Amino acid sequence: MEQTKHFASQADLEEKRITFSQISEHAWAYTAEGDPNTGIIIGDDAVLVADTQATPAMAADVIARIRTVTDKPIKYVVLTHYHAVRVLGASAYKPQQIIASQDTYDLIVERGEQDKASEIGRFPRLFRDVDSVPSGMTWPTITFQGEMTLWLGKLEVQILQLGRGHTKGDTVVWLPQERTLLSGDLVEFNATPYAGDAYFTHWPKTLENIAALKPKALVPGRGAALVDPQSVANGLAGTRGFIKELYENVSAGAKTGADLKTVYKETVTKLRPTYGHWVIFDHCMPFDISRAYDEATRYPDPRIWTAERDVEMWKSLES
Ligand SMILES: [Zn+2]
């Protein structure tokens, strides 16, 4: 039954259906059946966009949807983390400010260029009209550590680091008045968490910190918007279950001295019955398990993925 898998998501070419919906008084969700989401906050005097889409051409569709509900200026872009698929559309919004955690800024300095090349190679469909991306990096204009508050008129917008998980710099956008959260890739729904740059041993605690806010609505990084407390709880539990199960399997295997490829095969077999139907499962598993194995052995911090390392790893695990 084994057949050669195409590298990452190079064979995933089917366009997704977009949904743009209001999830609370000031928040909208732009979702795409498991492709990366964008969260939108419309305040009294300005609009904030969290995560931009992968290219300016794709961001133009987000802008068109925003313009069906408001003509207020899009002043702020928040980068929930540094991944190319989240940030490279930023220029389309012509924002006054691009906000990111200092940790995210540091990751852009350290590995932004490599990540850009790597992500475009893995998933070409997600970078439609990639030539519309300006050369170089998307640089934040405001950085913060821990938390900051933005007032859009009378609307309080908290921009928070609740701990590491998907990356070192993970940031969420929180509307305390309406208990609405834009989580970035810290939370996924019916979509496989990408954990190639993750901190597995921190992520579950960070999800507890999100749960402690008691969100009533949440825009995950991928998958449908969660618009009631029970759905939010399900999204958090699914993400936490996947991360914990994967890491427990991999660290147990690594402790026995098994090599990465052996641990990879065992872990995929173990997790597939529960999670195999989530989108990008086959894409993520080689990256996620490589990182988990690193974290369980001798790399507390994620190693930089390059286009070359991606292909080398894929060949060694999928052959
Ligand atoms: Zn990401």
mmCIF file of C-alpha atoms and ligand atoms in Angstrom:
data_model
loop_
_atom_site.group_PDB
_atom_site.id
_atom_site.type_symbol
_atom_site.label_atom_id
_atom_site.label_comp_id
_atom_site.label_asym_id
_atom_site.label_seq_id
_atom_site.Cartn_x
_atom_site.Cartn_y
_atom_site.Cartn_z
ATOM 1 C CA MET A 1 0.000 0.000 0.000
ATOM 2 C CA GLU A 2 2.990 2.287 0.466
ATOM 3 C CA GLN A 3 3.476 4.624 -2.416
ATOM 4 C CA THR A 4 5.855 7.496 -2.883
ATOM 5 C CA LYS A 5 4.468 10.604 -1.232
ATOM 6 C CA HIS A 6 4.915 13.886 -3.021
ATOM 7 C CA PHE A 7 7.146 16.248 -1.062
ATOM 8 C CA ALA A 8 5.200 18.200 1.572
ATOM 9 C CA SER A 9 2.116 19.677 -0.148
ATOM 10 C CA GLN A 10 3.416 20.075 -3.677
ATOM 11 C CA ALA A 11 0.587 17.855 -4.977
ATOM 12 C CA ASP A 12 -2.137 19.796 -3.114
ATOM 13 C CA LEU A 13 -3.585 21.992 -5.848
ATOM 14 C CA GLU A 14 -7.288 22.215 -5.095
ATOM 15 C CA GLU A 15 -8.555 25.718 -4.280
ATOM 16 C CA LYS A 16 -10.578 26.103 -1.079
ATOM 17 C CA ARG A 17 -13.874 27.844 -0.493
ATOM 18 C CA ILE A 18 -13.568 31.085 1.471
ATOM 19 C CA THR A 19 -15.907 32.044 4.310
ATOM 20 C CA PHE A 20 -16.020 35.575 5.742
ATOM 21 C CA SER A 21 -18.230 35.804 8.801
ATOM 22 C CA GLN A 22 -18.843 37.979 11.838
ATOM 23 C CA ILE A 23 -18.089 36.091 15.061
ATOM 24 C CA SER A 24 -18.677 38.817 17.673
ATOM 25 C CA GLU A 25 -19.602 42.498 17.765
ATOM 26 C CA HIS A 26 -16.223 43.690 16.420
ATOM 27 C CA ALA A 27 -14.570 40.535 15.046
ATOM 28 C CA TRP A 28 -14.714 38.765 11.693
ATOM 29 C CA ALA A 29 -13.141 35.516 10.525
ATOM 30 C CA TYR A 30 -11.765 34.889 7.045
ATOM 31 C CA THR A 31 -11.451 31.106 6.823
ATOM 32 C CA ALA A 32 -10.675 28.713 4.002
ATOM 33 C CA GLU A 33 -11.489 25.066 4.757
ATOM 34 C CA GLY A 34 -8.166 24.408 6.468
ATOM 35 C CA ASP A 35 -5.960 26.873 4.576
ATOM 36 C CA PRO A 36 -4.496 29.683 6.721
ATOM 37 C CA ASN A 37 -7.082 31.993 8.301
ATOM 38 C CA THR A 38 -7.081 35.744 8.837
ATOM 39 C CA GLY A 39 -8.797 37.448 11.782
ATOM 40 C CA ILE A 40 -10.213 40.958 11.472
ATOM 41 C CA ILE A 41 -11.134 43.448 14.221
ATOM 42 C CA ILE A 42 -13.191 46.469 13.228
ATOM 43 C CA GLY A 43 -12.890 49.157 15.881
ATOM 44 C CA ASP A 44 -14.497 52.578 16.194
ATOM 45 C CA ASP A 45 -11.974 54.314 13.981
ATOM 46 C CA ALA A 46 -9.743 51.662 12.399
ATOM 47 C CA VAL A 47 -9.396 48.054 11.316
ATOM 48 C CA LEU A 48 -6.842 45.545 12.596
ATOM 49 C CA VAL A 49 -5.885 42.447 10.611
ATOM 50 C CA ALA A 50 -4.177 39.492 12.295
ATOM 51 C CA ASP A 51 -2.202 37.304 9.890
ATOM 52 C CA THR A 52 -2.114 38.556 6.367
ATOM 53 C CA GLN A 53 -2.313 35.594 3.941
ATOM 54 C CA ALA A 54 0.716 34.445 1.998
ATOM 55 C CA THR A 55 0.906 37.010 -0.784
ATOM 56 C CA PRO A 56 -0.395 40.535 -1.496
ATOM 57 C CA ALA A 57 -2.517 39.030 -4.286
ATOM 58 C CA MET A 58 -4.252 36.765 -1.773
ATOM 59 C CA ALA A 59 -4.526 39.571 0.798
ATOM 60 C CA ALA A 60 -6.417 41.601 -1.833
ATOM 61 C CA ASP A 61 -9.317 39.174 -1.404
ATOM 62 C CA VAL A 62 -9.335 39.745 2.372
ATOM 63 C CA ILE A 63 -9.395 43.505 1.761
ATOM 64 C CA ALA A 64 -12.277 43.127 -0.696
ATOM 65 C CA ARG A 65 -14.286 41.233 1.964
ATOM 66 C CA ILE A 66 -13.484 43.853 4.623
ATOM 67 C CA ARG A 67 -14.728 46.557 2.252
ATOM 68 C CA THR A 68 -18.125 44.847 2.083
ATOM 69 C CA VAL A 69 -18.634 45.639 5.790
ATOM 70 C CA THR A 70 -16.617 48.804 6.526
ATOM 71 C CA ASP A 71 -14.753 51.656 4.867
ATOM 72 C CA LYS A 72 -12.616 52.401 7.962
ATOM 73 C CA PRO A 73 -8.868 52.443 7.314
ATOM 74 C CA ILE A 74 -6.849 49.261 7.894
ATOM 75 C CA LYS A 75 -4.274 50.759 10.234
ATOM 76 C CA TYR A 76 -2.824 47.719 11.990
ATOM 77 C CA VAL A 77 -1.457 44.359 10.983
ATOM 78 C CA VAL A 78 -0.574 41.913 13.765
ATOM 79 C CA LEU A 79 1.784 39.047 13.007
ATOM 80 C CA THR A 80 0.861 36.183 15.360
ATOM 81 C CA HIS A 81 4.218 34.609 14.448
ATOM 82 C CA TYR A 82 6.926 34.761 11.794
ATOM 83 C CA HIS A 83 5.847 32.081 9.273
ATOM 84 C CA ALA A 84 5.925 33.269 5.661
ATOM 85 C CA VAL A 85 2.420 32.042 4.911
ATOM 86 C CA ARG A 86 1.150 34.437 7.623
ATOM 87 C CA VAL A 87 3.209 37.547 6.918
ATOM 88 C CA LEU A 88 4.114 37.953 3.256
ATOM 89 C CA GLY A 89 0.759 39.483 2.286
ATOM 90 C CA ALA A 90 1.274 42.421 4.679
ATOM 91 C CA SER A 91 2.205 45.044 2.100
ATOM 92 C CA ALA A 92 -1.238 44.843 0.462
ATOM 93 C CA TYR A 93 -2.918 46.425 3.506
ATOM 94 C CA LYS A 94 -0.594 49.451 3.516
ATOM 95 C CA PRO A 95 -0.871 49.466 7.320
ATOM 96 C CA GLN A 96 0.400 52.314 9.476
ATOM 97 C CA GLN A 97 1.890 49.767 11.879
ATOM 98 C CA ILE A 98 2.915 46.115 11.794
ATOM 99 C CA ILE A 99 2.909 44.702 15.327
ATOM 100 C CA ALA A 100 4.805 41.614 16.500
ATOM 101 C CA SER A 101 6.394 40.281 19.653
ATOM 102 C CA GLN A 102 10.101 40.946 20.101
ATOM 103 C CA ASP A 103 10.573 37.157 19.954
ATOM 104 C CA THR A 104 8.917 37.085 16.528
ATOM 105 C CA TYR A 105 11.099 39.981 15.371
ATOM 106 C CA ASP A 106 14.182 38.069 16.517
ATOM 107 C CA LEU A 107 13.082 34.970 14.579
ATOM 108 C CA ILE A 108 12.610 37.041 11.411
ATOM 109 C CA VAL A 109 16.185 38.310 11.809
ATOM 110 C CA GLU A 110 17.531 34.843 12.551
ATOM 111 C CA ARG A 111 15.623 32.661 10.056
ATOM 112 C CA GLY A 112 13.159 34.718 8.028
ATOM 113 C CA GLU A 113 14.912 34.299 4.686
ATOM 114 C CA GLN A 114 15.346 30.542 5.073
ATOM 115 C CA ASP A 115 11.747 30.135 6.202
ATOM 116 C CA LYS A 116 10.447 32.056 3.192
ATOM 117 C CA ALA A 117 12.285 29.820 0.712
ATOM 118 C CA SER A 118 11.347 26.699 2.637
ATOM 119 C CA GLU A 119 7.618 27.464 2.898
ATOM 120 C CA ILE A 120 7.218 28.449 -0.747
ATOM 121 C CA GLY A 121 8.866 25.161 -1.753
ATOM 122 C CA ARG A 122 6.646 23.086 0.507
ATOM 123 C CA PHE A 123 3.278 24.441 -0.483
ATOM 124 C CA PRO A 124 3.205 26.334 -3.793
ATOM 125 C CA ARG A 125 -0.614 26.603 -3.898
ATOM 126 C CA LEU A 126 -0.595 28.680 -0.710
ATOM 127 C CA PHE A 127 1.586 31.291 -2.403
ATOM 128 C CA ARG A 128 -0.677 32.286 -5.294
ATOM 129 C CA ASP A 129 0.959 34.968 -7.445
ATOM 130 C CA VAL A 130 4.135 34.731 -5.374
ATOM 131 C CA ASP A 131 5.708 37.378 -7.609
ATOM 132 C CA SER A 132 3.481 39.961 -5.893
ATOM 133 C CA VAL A 133 5.537 39.509 -2.679
ATOM 134 C CA PRO A 134 8.039 42.353 -2.254
ATOM 135 C CA SER A 135 11.643 41.232 -2.006
ATOM 136 C CA GLY A 136 13.128 40.946 1.460
ATOM 137 C CA MET A 137 11.326 40.511 4.762
ATOM 138 C CA THR A 138 8.135 41.921 6.270
ATOM 139 C CA TRP A 139 9.473 43.978 9.173
ATOM 140 C CA PRO A 140 7.391 44.820 12.236
ATOM 141 C CA THR A 141 7.239 48.544 13.064
ATOM 142 C CA ILE A 142 6.167 48.020 16.688
ATOM 143 C CA THR A 143 7.460 45.224 18.902
ATOM 144 C CA PHE A 144 6.447 44.366 22.445
ATOM 145 C CA GLN A 145 7.343 41.916 25.173
ATOM 146 C CA GLY A 146 4.625 40.035 27.016
ATOM 147 C CA GLU A 147 1.625 42.237 26.338
ATOM 148 C CA MET A 148 0.418 45.502 24.887
ATOM 149 C CA THR A 149 -2.951 47.200 24.616
ATOM 150 C CA LEU A 150 -4.276 48.992 21.584
ATOM 151 C CA TRP A 151 -7.373 51.170 21.756
ATOM 152 C CA LEU A 152 -9.444 51.330 18.587
ATOM 153 C CA GLY A 153 -11.596 54.186 19.870
ATOM 154 C CA LYS A 154 -13.447 52.655 22.831
ATOM 155 C CA LEU A 155 -12.576 49.092 21.853
ATOM 156 C CA GLU A 156 -9.803 47.536 23.930
ATOM 157 C CA VAL A 157 -7.563 45.156 21.984
ATOM 158 C CA GLN A 158 -5.012 43.169 23.990
ATOM 159 C CA ILE A 159 -2.045 41.716 22.125
ATOM 160 C CA LEU A 160 -0.589 38.964 24.291
ATOM 161 C CA GLN A 161 2.143 36.386 24.531
ATOM 162 C CA LEU A 162 0.634 33.565 26.584
ATOM 163 C CA GLY A 163 3.625 31.249 26.248
ATOM 164 C CA ARG A 164 5.527 29.347 23.603
ATOM 165 C CA GLY A 165 3.935 26.672 21.475
ATOM 166 C CA HIS A 166 3.782 26.766 17.681
ATOM 167 C CA THR A 167 6.857 29.067 17.763
ATOM 168 C CA LYS A 168 8.897 31.015 20.300
ATOM 169 C CA GLY A 169 7.095 34.262 19.485
ATOM 170 C CA ASP A 170 3.434 33.214 19.502
ATOM 171 C CA THR A 171 1.037 36.112 19.937
ATOM 172 C CA VAL A 172 -2.739 36.202 20.300
ATOM 173 C CA VAL A 173 -5.233 39.049 19.884
ATOM 174 C CA TRP A 174 -7.853 39.259 22.637
ATOM 175 C CA LEU A 175 -10.983 41.370 22.904
ATOM 176 C CA PRO A 176 -11.811 41.252 26.627
ATOM 177 C CA GLN A 177 -15.134 43.068 26.230
ATOM 178 C CA GLU A 178 -16.524 40.365 23.946
ATOM 179 C CA ARG A 179 -14.281 37.437 24.969
ATOM 180 C CA THR A 180 -13.080 36.879 21.434
ATOM 181 C CA LEU A 181 -9.629 35.497 20.577
ATOM 182 C CA LEU A 182 -7.556 35.338 17.398
ATOM 183 C CA SER A 183 -5.153 32.509 18.230
ATOM 184 C CA GLY A 184 -2.897 32.149 15.216
ATOM 185 C CA ASP A 185 -1.497 28.641 14.839
ATOM 186 C CA LEU A 186 -1.522 27.941 18.591
ATOM 187 C CA VAL A 187 -4.987 26.462 18.017
ATOM 188 C CA GLU A 188 -6.159 24.518 14.953
ATOM 189 C CA PHE A 189 -9.527 22.968 14.239
ATOM 190 C CA ASN A 190 -9.834 19.804 12.156
ATOM 191 C CA ALA A 191 -6.413 20.737 10.791
ATOM 192 C CA THR A 192 -3.093 19.218 11.776
ATOM 193 C CA PRO A 193 -0.943 21.518 13.920
ATOM 194 C CA TYR A 194 2.363 22.262 12.185
ATOM 195 C CA ALA A 195 5.037 21.819 14.843
ATOM 196 C CA GLY A 196 8.299 21.943 12.933
ATOM 197 C CA ASP A 197 9.312 25.082 14.861
ATOM 198 C CA ALA A 198 7.454 24.237 18.039
ATOM 199 C CA TYR A 199 8.101 23.911 21.735
ATOM 200 C CA PHE A 200 6.193 20.717 22.512
ATOM 201 C CA THR A 201 6.912 20.860 26.225
ATOM 202 C CA HIS A 202 5.486 24.399 26.513
ATOM 203 C CA TRP A 203 2.522 24.211 24.126
ATOM 204 C CA PRO A 204 -0.037 22.422 26.402
ATOM 205 C CA LYS A 205 0.500 24.983 29.184
ATOM 206 C CA THR A 206 0.039 27.833 26.702
ATOM 207 C CA LEU A 207 -3.273 26.268 25.643
ATOM 208 C CA GLU A 208 -4.284 26.196 29.323
ATOM 209 C CA ASN A 209 -3.511 29.908 29.495
ATOM 210 C CA ILE A 210 -5.803 30.470 26.508
ATOM 211 C CA ALA A 211 -8.555 28.387 28.119
ATOM 212 C CA ALA A 212 -8.206 30.460 31.308
ATOM 213 C CA LEU A 213 -9.331 33.549 29.353
ATOM 214 C CA LYS A 214 -12.627 31.702 28.772
ATOM 215 C CA PRO A 215 -13.085 32.740 25.132
ATOM 216 C CA LYS A 216 -16.609 32.664 23.755
ATOM 217 C CA ALA A 217 -15.371 32.848 20.155
ATOM 218 C CA LEU A 218 -12.019 31.985 18.609
ATOM 219 C CA VAL A 219 -10.477 32.211 15.145
ATOM 220 C CA PRO A 220 -7.968 29.331 14.891
ATOM 221 C CA GLY A 221 -4.963 29.344 12.590
ATOM 222 C CA ARG A 222 -6.651 26.847 10.314
ATOM 223 C CA GLY A 223 -10.178 25.477 10.205
ATOM 224 C CA ALA A 224 -13.633 26.890 10.864
ATOM 225 C CA ALA A 225 -14.181 29.739 13.306
ATOM 226 C CA LEU A 226 -15.287 28.508 16.749
ATOM 227 C CA VAL A 227 -18.259 30.587 17.797
ATOM 228 C CA ASP A 228 -19.446 29.197 21.132
ATOM 229 C CA PRO A 229 -17.643 28.112 24.320
ATOM 230 C CA GLN A 230 -18.139 24.393 23.621
ATOM 231 C CA SER A 231 -16.593 24.656 20.141
ATOM 232 C CA VAL A 232 -13.696 26.655 21.589
ATOM 233 C CA ALA A 233 -13.165 23.928 24.208
ATOM 234 C CA ASN A 234 -13.215 21.282 21.455
ATOM 235 C CA GLY A 235 -10.632 23.182 19.414
ATOM 236 C CA LEU A 236 -8.337 23.565 22.421
ATOM 237 C CA ALA A 237 -8.758 19.910 23.440
ATOM 238 C CA GLY A 238 -8.070 18.619 19.915
ATOM 239 C CA THR A 239 -4.909 20.671 19.562
ATOM 240 C CA ARG A 240 -3.684 19.746 23.048
ATOM 241 C CA GLY A 241 -4.424 16.040 22.482
ATOM 242 C CA PHE A 242 -2.453 15.939 19.241
ATOM 243 C CA ILE A 243 0.565 17.790 20.655
ATOM 244 C CA LYS A 244 0.719 15.728 23.854
ATOM 245 C CA GLU A 245 0.176 12.380 22.155
ATOM 246 C CA LEU A 246 2.737 13.054 19.470
ATOM 247 C CA TYR A 247 5.355 14.214 21.944
ATOM 248 C CA GLU A 248 4.734 11.354 24.397
ATOM 249 C CA ASN A 249 5.176 8.817 21.590
ATOM 250 C CA VAL A 250 8.281 10.419 20.182
ATOM 251 C CA SER A 251 10.013 11.031 23.512
ATOM 252 C CA ALA A 252 9.252 7.460 24.663
ATOM 253 C CA GLY A 253 10.767 6.128 21.420
ATOM 254 C CA ALA A 254 13.794 8.402 21.661
ATOM 255 C CA LYS A 255 14.413 7.237 25.263
ATOM 256 C CA THR A 256 14.770 3.637 24.061
ATOM 257 C CA GLY A 257 17.493 4.802 21.680
ATOM 258 C CA ALA A 258 15.394 4.204 18.544
ATOM 259 C CA ASP A 259 16.426 6.308 15.546
ATOM 260 C CA LEU A 260 14.270 9.063 14.063
ATOM 261 C CA LYS A 261 12.993 7.003 11.144
ATOM 262 C CA THR A 262 11.812 4.165 13.409
ATOM 263 C CA VAL A 263 10.121 6.610 15.765
ATOM 264 C CA TYR A 264 8.560 8.373 12.778
ATOM 265 C CA LYS A 265 6.952 5.236 11.376
ATOM 266 C CA GLU A 266 5.649 4.138 14.783
ATOM 267 C CA THR A 267 4.235 7.547 15.664
ATOM 268 C CA VAL A 268 2.448 8.040 12.325
ATOM 269 C CA THR A 269 0.859 4.579 12.658
ATOM 270 C CA LYS A 270 -0.243 5.373 16.198
ATOM 271 C CA LEU A 271 -1.719 8.820 15.467
ATOM 272 C CA ARG A 272 -3.289 8.208 12.059
ATOM 273 C CA PRO A 273 -6.516 6.558 13.319
ATOM 274 C CA THR A 274 -7.332 9.607 15.486
ATOM 275 C CA TYR A 275 -5.890 12.482 13.451
ATOM 276 C CA GLY A 276 -5.271 11.202 9.919
ATOM 277 C CA HIS A 277 -8.428 12.885 8.557
ATOM 278 C CA TRP A 278 -7.251 16.357 9.613
ATOM 279 C CA VAL A 279 -5.997 18.459 6.674
ATOM 280 C CA ILE A 280 -2.231 18.508 6.012
ATOM 281 C CA PHE A 281 -1.658 15.458 8.276
ATOM 282 C CA ASP A 282 0.771 13.850 5.821
ATOM 283 C CA HIS A 283 2.471 17.183 5.159
ATOM 284 C CA CYS A 284 3.038 17.962 8.841
ATOM 285 C CA MET A 285 4.034 14.638 10.348
ATOM 286 C CA PRO A 286 7.624 14.454 9.051
ATOM 287 C CA PHE A 287 8.334 18.021 10.235
ATOM 288 C CA ASP A 288 6.482 17.624 13.542
ATOM 289 C CA ILE A 289 8.126 14.338 14.461
ATOM 290 C CA SER A 290 11.589 15.576 13.434
ATOM 291 C CA ARG A 291 11.172 18.558 15.751
ATOM 292 C CA ALA A 292 9.730 16.449 18.599
ATOM 293 C CA TYR A 293 12.664 14.054 18.309
ATOM 294 C CA ASP A 294 15.077 16.997 18.410
ATOM 295 C CA GLU A 295 13.371 18.456 21.476
ATOM 296 C CA ALA A 296 13.370 15.072 23.250
ATOM 297 C CA THR A 297 17.063 14.571 22.560
ATOM 298 C CA ARG A 298 19.483 17.444 22.219
ATOM 299 C CA TYR A 299 17.913 20.544 20.715
ATOM 300 C CA PRO A 300 15.892 22.659 23.158
ATOM 301 C CA ASP A 301 15.374 25.249 20.378
ATOM 302 C CA PRO A 302 14.085 24.420 16.880
ATOM 303 C CA ARG A 303 16.762 24.106 14.218
ATOM 304 C CA ILE A 304 16.355 26.288 11.119
ATOM 305 C CA TRP A 305 14.562 24.632 8.209
ATOM 306 C CA THR A 306 16.007 25.421 4.809
ATOM 307 C CA ALA A 307 14.648 24.323 1.442
ATOM 308 C CA GLU A 308 17.541 21.842 1.282
ATOM 309 C CA ARG A 309 17.041 20.454 4.797
ATOM 310 C CA ASP A 310 13.310 20.000 4.086
ATOM 311 C CA VAL A 311 13.949 17.776 1.083
ATOM 312 C CA GLU A 312 16.762 15.854 2.752
ATOM 313 C CA MET A 313 14.592 15.086 5.790
ATOM 314 C CA TRP A 314 11.646 14.107 3.603
ATOM 315 C CA LYS A 315 13.722 11.695 1.559
ATOM 316 C CA SER A 316 15.210 10.052 4.622
ATOM 317 C CA LEU A 317 11.833 9.532 6.347
ATOM 318 C CA GLU A 318 9.598 8.734 3.392
ATOM 319 C CA SER A 319 11.921 6.389 1.479
HETATM 320 ZN ZN ZN B 1 2.648 28.933 11.487
#
